[in-house]
mmCIF file of C-alpha atoms in Angstrom:
data_model
loop_
_atom_site.group_PDB
_atom_site.id
_atom_site.type_symbol
_atom_site.label_atom_id
_atom_site.label_comp_id
_atom_site.label_asym_id
_atom_site.label_seq_id
_atom_site.Cartn_x
_atom_site.Cartn_y
_atom_site.Cartn_z
ATOM 1 C CA GLY A 1 0.537 0.475 0.033
ATOM 2 C CA ASP A 2 2.542 2.473 0.225
ATOM 3 C CA GLU A 3 4.431 4.476 -1.672
ATOM 4 C CA TYR A 4 7.691 4.016 -3.981
ATOM 5 C CA ILE A 5 8.978 6.301 -7.512
ATOM 6 C CA TRP A 6 10.475 4.589 -9.673
ATOM 7 C CA ARG A 7 12.603 5.783 -12.427
ATOM 8 C CA ASP A 8 10.278 8.687 -14.121
ATOM 9 C CA SER A 9 10.268 9.939 -10.962
ATOM 10 C CA LYS A 10 6.411 9.730 -10.314
ATOM 11 C CA PRO A 11 4.590 7.776 -7.347
ATOM 12 C CA TYR A 12 3.243 3.994 -7.519
ATOM 13 C CA VAL A 13 1.417 1.572 -5.101
ATOM 14 C CA SER A 14 1.522 -1.877 -6.171
ATOM 15 C CA LEU A 15 -1.010 -3.899 -7.772
ATOM 16 C CA VAL A 16 0.668 -7.059 -6.348
ATOM 17 C CA ASP A 17 0.266 -7.944 -3.197
ATOM 18 C CA TYR A 18 3.630 -9.606 -1.263
ATOM 19 C CA LYS A 19 2.233 -10.642 2.222
ATOM 20 C CA ASP A 20 1.398 -14.161 1.096
ATOM 21 C CA ALA A 21 4.748 -14.717 -0.438
ATOM 22 C CA ILE A 22 7.006 -13.441 2.219
ATOM 23 C CA GLN A 23 5.353 -15.424 4.947
ATOM 24 C CA ALA A 24 5.034 -18.507 3.034
ATOM 25 C CA SER A 25 8.419 -18.341 2.456
ATOM 26 C CA ALA A 26 10.131 -17.184 6.396
ATOM 27 C CA GLU A 27 7.763 -20.511 7.796
ATOM 28 C CA LYS A 28 9.409 -23.016 5.423
ATOM 29 C CA PHE A 29 13.068 -21.891 6.552
ATOM 30 C CA GLY A 30 11.313 -21.229 9.627
ATOM 31 C CA TRP A 31 12.445 -17.695 10.427
ATOM 32 C CA SER A 32 10.831 -17.207 14.432
ATOM 33 C CA GLU A 33 12.488 -20.553 15.432
ATOM 34 C CA LYS A 34 16.299 -18.984 14.308
ATOM 35 C CA TRP A 35 16.511 -15.460 14.192
ATOM 36 C CA LYS A 36 17.927 -14.436 17.448
ATOM 37 C CA GLY A 37 18.691 -11.265 17.217
ATOM 38 C CA TRP A 38 20.889 -9.170 15.199
ATOM 39 C CA HIS A 39 24.371 -9.996 15.559
ATOM 40 C CA LYS A 40 23.505 -13.636 17.904
ATOM 41 C CA PRO A 41 24.376 -16.170 16.669
ATOM 42 C CA THR A 42 21.425 -19.327 15.335
ATOM 43 C CA ALA A 43 23.703 -21.882 17.625
ATOM 44 C CA VAL A 44 26.942 -22.539 18.712
ATOM 45 C CA ASN A 45 28.747 -26.059 18.053
ATOM 46 C CA GLY A 46 32.537 -25.447 19.225
ATOM 47 C CA SER A 47 34.621 -23.431 16.820
ATOM 48 C CA LYS A 48 31.270 -23.720 14.442
ATOM 49 C CA ARG A 49 28.445 -20.998 14.554
ATOM 50 C CA ILE A 50 25.344 -20.940 12.116
ATOM 51 C CA GLY A 51 24.321 -17.868 11.561
ATOM 52 C CA VAL A 52 20.407 -16.669 9.511
ATOM 53 C CA GLY A 53 20.704 -13.817 7.050
ATOM 54 C CA CYS A 54 17.443 -12.172 4.888
ATOM 55 C CA SER A 55 17.205 -10.354 1.774
ATOM 56 C CA ILE A 56 14.170 -8.500 -0.357
ATOM 57 C CA HIS A 57 14.250 -7.037 -3.656
ATOM 58 C CA GLY A 58 11.997 -5.535 -5.879
ATOM 59 C CA ASN A 59 12.469 -4.916 -9.394
ATOM 60 C CA ALA A 60 8.995 -2.927 -11.825
ATOM 61 C CA ASP A 61 11.563 -2.630 -14.781
ATOM 62 C CA VAL A 62 8.802 -5.887 -15.476
ATOM 63 C CA GLY A 63 7.317 -2.956 -16.650
ATOM 64 C CA GLU A 64 9.431 -1.003 -17.877
ATOM 65 C CA ASP A 65 9.017 0.599 -22.103
ATOM 66 C CA ASN A 66 6.877 -0.274 -24.359
ATOM 67 C CA SER A 67 6.083 -3.216 -26.873
ATOM 68 C CA GLU A 68 4.589 -4.353 -29.783
ATOM 69 C CA ALA A 69 3.035 -7.612 -31.715
ATOM 70 C CA ILE A 70 1.891 -7.917 -35.027
ATOM 71 C CA VAL A 71 -0.405 -11.250 -35.658
ATOM 72 C CA THR A 72 -1.236 -12.790 -39.275
ATOM 73 C CA LEU A 73 -3.968 -15.418 -39.319
ATOM 74 C CA ARG A 74 -3.641 -17.318 -42.154
ATOM 75 C CA PRO A 75 -5.941 -19.799 -44.340
ATOM 76 C CA ASN A 76 -4.448 -22.982 -43.358
ATOM 77 C CA GLY A 77 -4.897 -22.252 -39.698
ATOM 78 C CA LEU A 78 -1.661 -21.452 -39.128
ATOM 79 C CA ALA A 79 -0.911 -17.958 -36.563
ATOM 80 C CA VAL A 80 1.816 -16.068 -36.968
ATOM 81 C CA ILE A 81 3.382 -13.821 -34.315
ATOM 82 C CA HIS A 82 6.121 -11.188 -35.480
ATOM 83 C CA ALA A 83 7.360 -9.853 -32.154
ATOM 84 C CA GLN A 84 11.199 -9.007 -31.392
ATOM 85 C CA VAL A 85 11.379 -12.170 -28.648
ATOM 86 C CA PRO A 86 15.347 -13.752 -29.043
ATOM 87 C CA GLU A 87 15.971 -17.063 -27.159
ATOM 88 C CA PHE A 88 18.772 -17.449 -24.817
ATOM 89 C CA GLY A 89 17.645 -20.080 -22.545
ATOM 90 C CA ASN A 90 14.420 -18.503 -20.753
ATOM 91 C CA GLY A 91 11.917 -20.373 -22.432
ATOM 92 C CA GLN A 92 10.302 -16.619 -24.008
ATOM 93 C CA ARG A 93 9.914 -18.028 -26.877
ATOM 94 C CA SER A 94 7.545 -20.844 -26.364
ATOM 95 C CA SER A 95 5.959 -18.553 -23.111
ATOM 96 C CA ILE A 96 3.733 -16.244 -26.023
ATOM 97 C CA CYS A 97 3.153 -18.108 -27.926
ATOM 98 C CA LYS A 98 1.483 -20.747 -25.167
ATOM 99 C CA MET A 99 -0.470 -17.340 -24.707
ATOM 100 C CA ALA A 100 -0.884 -16.534 -28.319
ATOM 101 C CA ALA A 101 -2.502 -21.061 -28.729
ATOM 102 C CA GLU A 102 -4.426 -19.944 -25.299
ATOM 103 C CA VAL A 103 -6.352 -16.403 -26.597
ATOM 104 C CA LEU A 104 -7.293 -18.008 -30.037
ATOM 105 C CA ASP A 105 -7.959 -21.309 -28.957
ATOM 106 C CA MET A 106 -5.872 -23.206 -30.884
ATOM 107 C CA ASP A 107 -3.097 -26.339 -31.243
ATOM 108 C CA TYR A 108 0.853 -24.216 -29.428
ATOM 109 C CA ASP A 109 1.681 -26.134 -32.748
ATOM 110 C CA LYS A 110 -0.587 -24.338 -35.184
ATOM 111 C CA VAL A 111 1.878 -20.972 -33.494
ATOM 112 C CA GLN A 112 4.592 -19.148 -34.634
ATOM 113 C CA LEU A 113 6.925 -17.020 -33.842
ATOM 114 C CA SER A 114 8.981 -14.791 -35.922
ATOM 115 C CA ARG A 115 12.771 -14.467 -36.151
ATOM 116 C CA PRO A 116 14.344 -11.947 -33.476
ATOM 117 C CA ASN A 117 15.602 -9.739 -36.149
ATOM 118 C CA SER A 118 14.229 -5.426 -36.219
ATOM 119 C CA MET A 119 14.133 -6.199 -40.132
ATOM 120 C CA GLU A 120 10.785 -7.867 -39.613
ATOM 121 C CA ASN A 121 9.564 -7.590 -36.483
ATOM 122 C CA PRO A 122 7.900 -4.702 -34.645
ATOM 123 C CA GLU A 123 10.383 -2.593 -32.682
ATOM 124 C CA GLU A 124 11.282 -4.152 -29.112
ATOM 125 C CA PHE A 125 13.110 -2.618 -26.261
ATOM 126 C CA GLY A 126 14.141 -6.439 -25.435
ATOM 127 C CA LEU A 127 14.151 -8.634 -22.905
ATOM 128 C CA ALA A 128 15.655 -6.733 -19.827
ATOM 129 C CA GLY A 129 14.657 -6.273 -16.894
ATOM 130 C CA SER A 130 12.575 -9.743 -16.595
ATOM 131 C CA ARG A 131 10.132 -7.615 -18.576
ATOM 132 C CA GLY A 132 9.163 -10.454 -21.477
ATOM 133 C CA THR A 133 6.246 -11.563 -19.969
ATOM 134 C CA LEU A 134 4.749 -9.188 -19.075
ATOM 135 C CA THR A 135 4.780 -6.600 -21.690
ATOM 136 C CA LEU A 136 5.954 -8.374 -24.851
ATOM 137 C CA GLY A 137 3.094 -10.864 -23.799
ATOM 138 C CA SER A 138 0.477 -8.609 -23.866
ATOM 139 C CA ALA A 139 1.567 -7.189 -26.568
ATOM 140 C CA VAL A 140 1.301 -10.411 -28.633
ATOM 141 C CA VAL A 141 -2.373 -10.635 -26.735
ATOM 142 C CA ASN A 142 -3.491 -7.661 -27.271
ATOM 143 C CA ALA A 143 -2.820 -8.770 -30.850
ATOM 144 C CA CYS A 144 -3.997 -11.391 -30.882
ATOM 145 C CA GLU A 145 -7.776 -10.171 -29.589
ATOM 146 C CA ASN A 146 -7.273 -7.390 -32.319
ATOM 147 C CA ALA A 147 -6.485 -10.811 -34.603
ATOM 148 C CA LYS A 148 -9.856 -12.349 -34.036
ATOM 149 C CA ILE A 149 -12.123 -8.664 -34.033
ATOM 150 C CA LYS A 150 -10.879 -8.363 -38.051
ATOM 151 C CA LEU A 151 -12.369 -12.686 -37.965
ATOM 152 C CA TYR A 152 -15.088 -12.186 -36.638
ATOM 153 C CA ALA A 153 -15.835 -9.288 -39.413
ATOM 154 C CA ALA A 154 -14.915 -10.541 -42.243
ATOM 155 C CA ALA A 155 -16.832 -14.515 -41.217
ATOM 156 C CA ALA A 156 -20.390 -12.718 -40.163
ATOM 157 C CA PRO A 157 -21.899 -11.863 -43.410
ATOM 158 C CA ILE A 158 -21.131 -15.522 -44.244
ATOM 159 C CA LEU A 159 -23.134 -16.958 -40.945
ATOM 160 C CA ARG A 160 -25.354 -13.860 -41.684
ATOM 161 C CA CYS A 161 -24.542 -12.992 -37.730
ATOM 162 C CA SER A 162 -23.249 -10.427 -35.510
ATOM 163 C CA ILE A 163 -19.855 -10.513 -34.560
ATOM 164 C CA ASN A 164 -20.540 -10.520 -31.138
ATOM 165 C CA ASP A 165 -22.417 -14.037 -32.092
ATOM 166 C CA LEU A 166 -18.685 -15.811 -33.066
ATOM 167 C CA ALA A 167 -15.797 -17.207 -31.105
ATOM 168 C CA THR A 168 -13.130 -19.336 -33.020
ATOM 169 C CA LYS A 169 -11.976 -22.753 -32.109
ATOM 170 C CA ASP A 170 -8.479 -25.189 -33.521
ATOM 171 C CA GLY A 171 -8.909 -23.447 -37.028
ATOM 172 C CA TYR A 172 -13.166 -22.629 -37.243
ATOM 173 C CA VAL A 173 -15.205 -19.832 -36.377
ATOM 174 C CA PHE A 174 -19.139 -20.529 -35.267
ATOM 175 C CA VAL A 175 -21.897 -19.269 -34.200
ATOM 176 C CA LYS A 176 -21.836 -19.332 -29.902
ATOM 177 C CA GLU A 177 -25.256 -20.948 -29.701
ATOM 178 C CA GLU A 178 -24.562 -23.017 -32.885
ATOM 179 C CA PRO A 179 -21.444 -24.455 -32.662
ATOM 180 C CA GLU A 180 -22.814 -26.271 -35.953
ATOM 181 C CA ARG A 181 -22.849 -23.190 -38.061
ATOM 182 C CA ARG A 182 -19.207 -22.441 -38.734
ATOM 183 C CA LEU A 183 -16.965 -22.363 -41.307
ATOM 184 C CA THR A 184 -12.952 -22.828 -41.405
ATOM 185 C CA TRP A 185 -9.937 -20.060 -41.229
ATOM 186 C CA PHE A 186 -9.479 -20.221 -45.156
ATOM 187 C CA GLU A 187 -13.550 -20.683 -46.368
ATOM 188 C CA ALA A 188 -13.680 -17.439 -44.158
ATOM 189 C CA MET A 189 -11.506 -15.063 -45.605
ATOM 190 C CA GLY A 190 -10.727 -16.086 -48.941
ATOM 191 C CA PRO A 191 -8.335 -18.933 -50.793
ATOM 192 C CA VAL A 192 -5.484 -15.368 -50.848
ATOM 193 C CA ARG A 193 -6.471 -13.250 -47.525
ATOM 194 C CA SER A 194 -4.835 -13.339 -44.494
ATOM 195 C CA ILE A 195 -5.939 -11.023 -41.490
ATOM 196 C CA SER A 196 -3.161 -9.135 -39.664
ATOM 197 C CA ALA A 197 -3.491 -7.134 -36.386
ATOM 198 C CA TYR A 198 -1.467 -4.399 -34.607
ATOM 199 C CA GLY A 199 -1.065 -5.027 -30.574
ATOM 200 C CA LYS A 200 1.102 -3.543 -28.002
ATOM 201 C CA TYR A 201 1.692 -2.813 -23.813
ATOM 202 C CA ASP A 202 1.906 1.050 -22.911
ATOM 203 C CA VAL A 203 4.762 1.166 -20.339
ATOM 204 C CA ASP A 204 3.521 0.782 -16.805
ATOM 205 C CA TYR A 205 5.584 0.608 -13.065
ATOM 206 C CA SER A 206 2.894 -0.120 -11.088
ATOM 207 C CA ALA A 207 2.896 -4.005 -11.630
ATOM 208 C CA PRO A 208 6.966 -5.052 -9.738
ATOM 209 C CA ASN A 209 8.092 -8.368 -9.395
ATOM 210 C CA PHE A 210 9.386 -9.732 -6.108
ATOM 211 C CA CYS A 211 12.034 -12.367 -4.756
ATOM 212 C CA ILE A 212 12.987 -12.976 -1.093
ATOM 213 C CA ASN A 213 15.331 -15.349 0.263
ATOM 214 C CA PHE A 214 16.219 -17.386 3.742
ATOM 215 C CA ILE A 215 19.983 -18.209 3.986
ATOM 216 C CA GLU A 216 21.407 -20.399 6.660
ATOM 217 C CA VAL A 217 24.898 -20.294 7.071
ATOM 218 C CA GLU A 218 27.471 -22.253 9.362
ATOM 219 C CA VAL A 219 31.191 -20.559 9.822
ATOM 220 C CA ASP A 220 34.084 -21.931 11.354
ATOM 221 C CA THR A 221 35.642 -19.918 13.304
ATOM 222 C CA ASP A 222 39.503 -21.472 13.528
ATOM 223 C CA THR A 223 39.817 -21.762 9.620
ATOM 224 C CA GLY A 224 37.039 -18.677 8.076
ATOM 225 C CA VAL A 225 35.165 -21.048 6.566
ATOM 226 C CA VAL A 226 31.860 -20.184 5.403
ATOM 227 C CA LYS A 227 29.038 -23.212 4.236
ATOM 228 C CA ILE A 228 25.885 -22.191 2.973
ATOM 229 C CA GLN A 229 23.221 -24.819 4.997
ATOM 230 C CA GLN A 230 20.151 -23.950 4.026
ATOM 231 C CA ILE A 231 18.369 -21.243 0.816
ATOM 232 C CA VAL A 232 14.714 -20.627 0.375
ATOM 233 C CA THR A 233 13.512 -17.924 -2.130
ATOM 234 C CA GLY A 234 10.350 -17.101 -2.468
ATOM 235 C CA THR A 235 8.056 -14.986 -4.891
ATOM 236 C CA ASP A 236 4.843 -15.024 -6.419
ATOM 237 C CA VAL A 237 4.557 -14.463 -9.996
ATOM 238 C CA GLY A 238 0.364 -13.817 -10.862
ATOM 239 C CA GLN A 239 0.491 -17.019 -13.421
ATOM 240 C CA ILE A 240 2.797 -19.876 -14.036
ATOM 241 C CA ILE A 241 2.838 -20.352 -17.896
ATOM 242 C CA ASP A 242 6.261 -22.019 -18.212
ATOM 243 C CA SER A 243 6.747 -24.138 -14.888
ATOM 244 C CA LYS A 244 9.784 -25.684 -16.128
ATOM 245 C CA ALA A 245 11.632 -21.840 -17.002
ATOM 246 C CA VAL A 246 10.135 -20.806 -13.563
ATOM 247 C CA ASP A 247 12.208 -23.227 -11.546
ATOM 248 C CA GLY A 248 15.271 -22.854 -13.204
ATOM 249 C CA GLN A 249 15.238 -19.251 -12.908
ATOM 250 C CA LEU A 250 15.443 -19.869 -9.489
ATOM 251 C CA GLN A 251 17.201 -21.973 -9.681
ATOM 252 C CA GLY A 252 20.009 -20.821 -12.512
ATOM 253 C CA GLY A 253 20.002 -17.406 -10.376
ATOM 254 C CA LEU A 254 20.347 -18.530 -7.453
ATOM 255 C CA GLY A 255 23.880 -19.959 -8.247
ATOM 256 C CA ALA A 256 25.241 -17.383 -10.895
ATOM 257 C CA ALA A 257 23.898 -14.472 -9.146
ATOM 258 C CA CYS A 258 23.553 -14.888 -5.478
ATOM 259 C CA ILE A 259 25.423 -17.314 -3.571
ATOM 260 C CA ASP A 260 29.069 -17.340 -5.761
ATOM 261 C CA THR A 261 28.503 -13.529 -5.945
ATOM 262 C CA GLU A 262 29.099 -13.909 -1.937
ATOM 263 C CA VAL A 263 31.517 -16.976 -1.052
ATOM 264 C CA PHE A 264 33.245 -17.321 -4.322
ATOM 265 C CA GLU A 265 33.535 -14.697 -7.558
ATOM 266 C CA GLU A 266 35.773 -12.381 -7.334
ATOM 267 C CA THR A 267 37.325 -10.284 -10.363
ATOM 268 C CA VAL A 268 41.255 -10.066 -9.780
ATOM 269 C CA VAL A 269 43.000 -7.637 -11.215
ATOM 270 C CA ASP A 270 46.776 -7.255 -11.950
ATOM 271 C CA LYS A 271 47.427 -3.765 -10.804
ATOM 272 C CA TYR A 272 51.041 -3.264 -13.104
ATOM 273 C CA THR A 273 49.392 -5.029 -16.408
ATOM 274 C CA GLY A 274 45.185 -3.838 -16.105
ATOM 275 C CA ARG A 275 44.209 -7.217 -17.078
ATOM 276 C CA ILE A 276 42.053 -9.687 -14.874
ATOM 277 C CA MET A 277 43.412 -12.207 -13.849
ATOM 278 C CA THR A 278 40.197 -14.398 -13.054
ATOM 279 C CA ASN A 279 38.945 -14.869 -16.368
ATOM 280 C CA ASN A 280 38.227 -17.822 -16.624
ATOM 281 C CA LEU A 281 35.418 -21.169 -14.930
ATOM 282 C CA ILE A 282 38.790 -22.589 -13.497
ATOM 283 C CA ASP A 283 40.631 -19.141 -11.740
ATOM 284 C CA TYR A 284 37.229 -17.426 -11.474
ATOM 285 C CA LYS A 285 35.631 -20.494 -8.866
ATOM 286 C CA TRP A 286 31.142 -20.841 -9.356
ATOM 287 C CA ARG A 287 30.746 -24.094 -8.203
ATOM 288 C CA PRO A 288 28.051 -26.865 -10.073
ATOM 289 C CA PHE A 289 24.888 -27.636 -9.477
ATOM 290 C CA ASN A 290 26.176 -30.705 -8.001
ATOM 291 C CA GLU A 291 27.269 -28.864 -5.327
ATOM 292 C CA PHE A 292 24.392 -27.022 -4.628
ATOM 293 C CA PRO A 293 23.447 -26.311 -0.627
ATOM 294 C CA ASP A 294 19.759 -27.581 0.557
ATOM 295 C CA PHE A 295 17.503 -25.484 -1.749
ATOM 296 C CA ASP A 296 13.076 -24.471 -1.005
ATOM 297 C CA SER A 297 11.383 -21.925 -3.302
ATOM 298 C CA ILE A 298 8.009 -20.682 -2.450
ATOM 299 C CA VAL A 299 6.108 -20.039 -5.816
ATOM 300 C CA LEU A 300 2.524 -18.604 -4.696
ATOM 301 C CA GLU A 301 0.068 -17.302 -7.588
ATOM 302 C CA GLY A 302 -1.756 -14.992 -6.710
ATOM 303 C CA GLN A 303 -3.182 -13.403 -10.390
ATOM 304 C CA PRO A 304 -2.782 -9.663 -9.685
ATOM 305 C CA SER A 305 -5.403 -8.292 -12.296
ATOM 306 C CA ILE A 306 -2.261 -7.106 -14.570
ATOM 307 C CA SER A 307 -2.618 -8.329 -17.716
ATOM 308 C CA LYS A 308 -5.203 -10.585 -19.301
ATOM 309 C CA PHE A 309 -2.917 -13.720 -18.070
ATOM 310 C CA ARG A 310 -2.551 -12.130 -14.319
ATOM 311 C CA ALA A 311 1.266 -13.370 -14.970
ATOM 312 C CA VAL A 312 3.809 -10.440 -13.234
ATOM 313 C CA GLY A 313 7.336 -12.918 -13.944
ATOM 314 C CA VAL A 314 10.318 -13.395 -12.303
ATOM 315 C CA GLY A 315 14.238 -13.571 -13.764
ATOM 316 C CA GLU A 316 16.976 -11.195 -12.540
ATOM 317 C CA ILE A 317 15.305 -10.295 -9.455
ATOM 318 C CA SER A 318 16.328 -14.054 -8.482
ATOM 319 C CA GLY A 319 19.311 -13.718 -7.005
ATOM 320 C CA ALA A 320 20.640 -10.649 -7.462
ATOM 321 C CA ALA A 321 20.048 -9.496 -3.172
ATOM 322 C CA GLY A 322 21.084 -13.322 -2.607
ATOM 323 C CA ALA A 323 24.236 -12.196 -1.724
ATOM 324 C CA SER A 324 23.416 -9.671 0.702
ATOM 325 C CA ALA A 325 21.412 -12.225 2.668
ATOM 326 C CA ILE A 326 24.485 -14.596 3.234
ATOM 327 C CA ALA A 327 26.383 -11.388 4.978
ATOM 328 C CA MET A 328 23.979 -11.117 6.912
ATOM 329 C CA ALA A 329 23.901 -14.366 7.970
ATOM 330 C CA ILE A 330 27.474 -14.180 7.991
ATOM 331 C CA SER A 331 27.154 -10.718 10.642
ATOM 332 C CA ASN A 332 24.898 -12.850 12.830
ATOM 333 C CA ALA A 333 26.888 -16.411 12.962
ATOM 334 C CA ILE A 334 30.219 -14.328 14.409
ATOM 335 C CA GLU A 335 28.436 -11.201 16.161
ATOM 336 C CA GLN A 336 29.754 -7.781 14.165
ATOM 337 C CA ASP A 337 28.670 -6.143 11.132
ATOM 338 C CA TYR A 338 30.477 -8.053 8.106
ATOM 339 C CA ALA A 339 30.038 -7.420 4.826
ATOM 340 C CA ASP A 340 32.822 -8.092 1.707
ATOM 341 C CA TYR A 341 33.100 -9.587 -1.285
ATOM 342 C CA PRO A 342 34.158 -12.771 -1.589
ATOM 343 C CA ALA A 343 33.845 -14.396 1.771
ATOM 344 C CA THR A 344 37.405 -16.615 1.502
ATOM 345 C CA PRO A 345 38.707 -17.727 4.593
ATOM 346 C CA ALA A 346 41.943 -15.548 4.986
ATOM 347 C CA ARG A 347 38.737 -12.375 4.690
ATOM 348 C CA ILE A 348 37.122 -13.202 7.837
ATOM 349 C CA LEU A 349 39.558 -14.162 9.799
ATOM 350 C CA ASN A 350 40.994 -11.156 9.045
ATOM 351 C CA ALA A 351 36.982 -9.928 10.478
ATOM 352 C CA LEU A 352 38.163 -11.577 13.665
ATOM 353 C CA GLY A 353 41.399 -10.921 13.672
ATOM 354 C CA LYS A 354 42.205 -14.588 13.686
ATOM 355 C CA ALA A 355 44.279 -13.394 10.548
ATOM 356 C CA LYS A 356 48.375 -14.408 9.899
ATOM 357 C CA LYS A 357 50.069 -10.978 9.183
ATOM 358 C CA GLY A 358 50.613 -10.162 5.758
ATOM 359 C CA GLU A 359 47.680 -11.903 4.434
#
């Protein structure tokens, strides 16, 4: 309910309520039992101390910048989407096709998406800022809805009814109250005609996405070694469009932008030559998936009224704030502020006043 100011300097109030996601994630993690207060460890076992931390990241850029799309209905029953949607592993191309297939009530395999280039597609900002699901998805949905209106306008005189009486399914146009009265798209359009419609999304910063991270670490105060024991990540995506993509985004963000930013990853620059010395995944440490800690995610579907399919999405926020939660957990474990990245044993021992001379 509080106002926030985004980068256009205008005030907004979020259309999405994340209180349930926060509460469910905290309960899954056991926060009320583990949290003992600032600079207080959850448990102490000799030199090993347990600490917990929490971080939150919200991003209104999911609604940033305008999007455009053009959808063409072909007489052969295909729907072709022209939109600037590159594929780099986040599954956005398939999600866009799913939404179009749902609006047009047709098989997913009958929907095709143009190649990602600026010559044959409308203008587009790109899939930065976790924005694809809301912005491009809404533009494609809008184009599909407009294409249906044109399709009904073509079929109505033939079926002798109002366009409001018509629906489409699996490449047919039919009278809703008399489904036997129907035409194929071919019959409605003619053999050498197609129907194209334009759709758009207008920038809106009132529907931010959100992620909360709860993290438990073990710090060995004799060796300085930090081990992550448990992570719970929570969000509300509004409506899941692609469940595998959501899981992959949460788990991928966990490793790529969360835990190892604080624990392993470090860019080392030679101060004499200016060259980066950690320019590969041997020298630039990054754990493989089989070395991930215990990880749980809470994904709610709050169904906010922000788009036809009520999808907010989740992207870069899935791990961006996680490193700060680890720093907080270390601070609580060692009973003092700690904020150095990465948390190498030498840095932990130095914070504890135990580092050897010269380290």
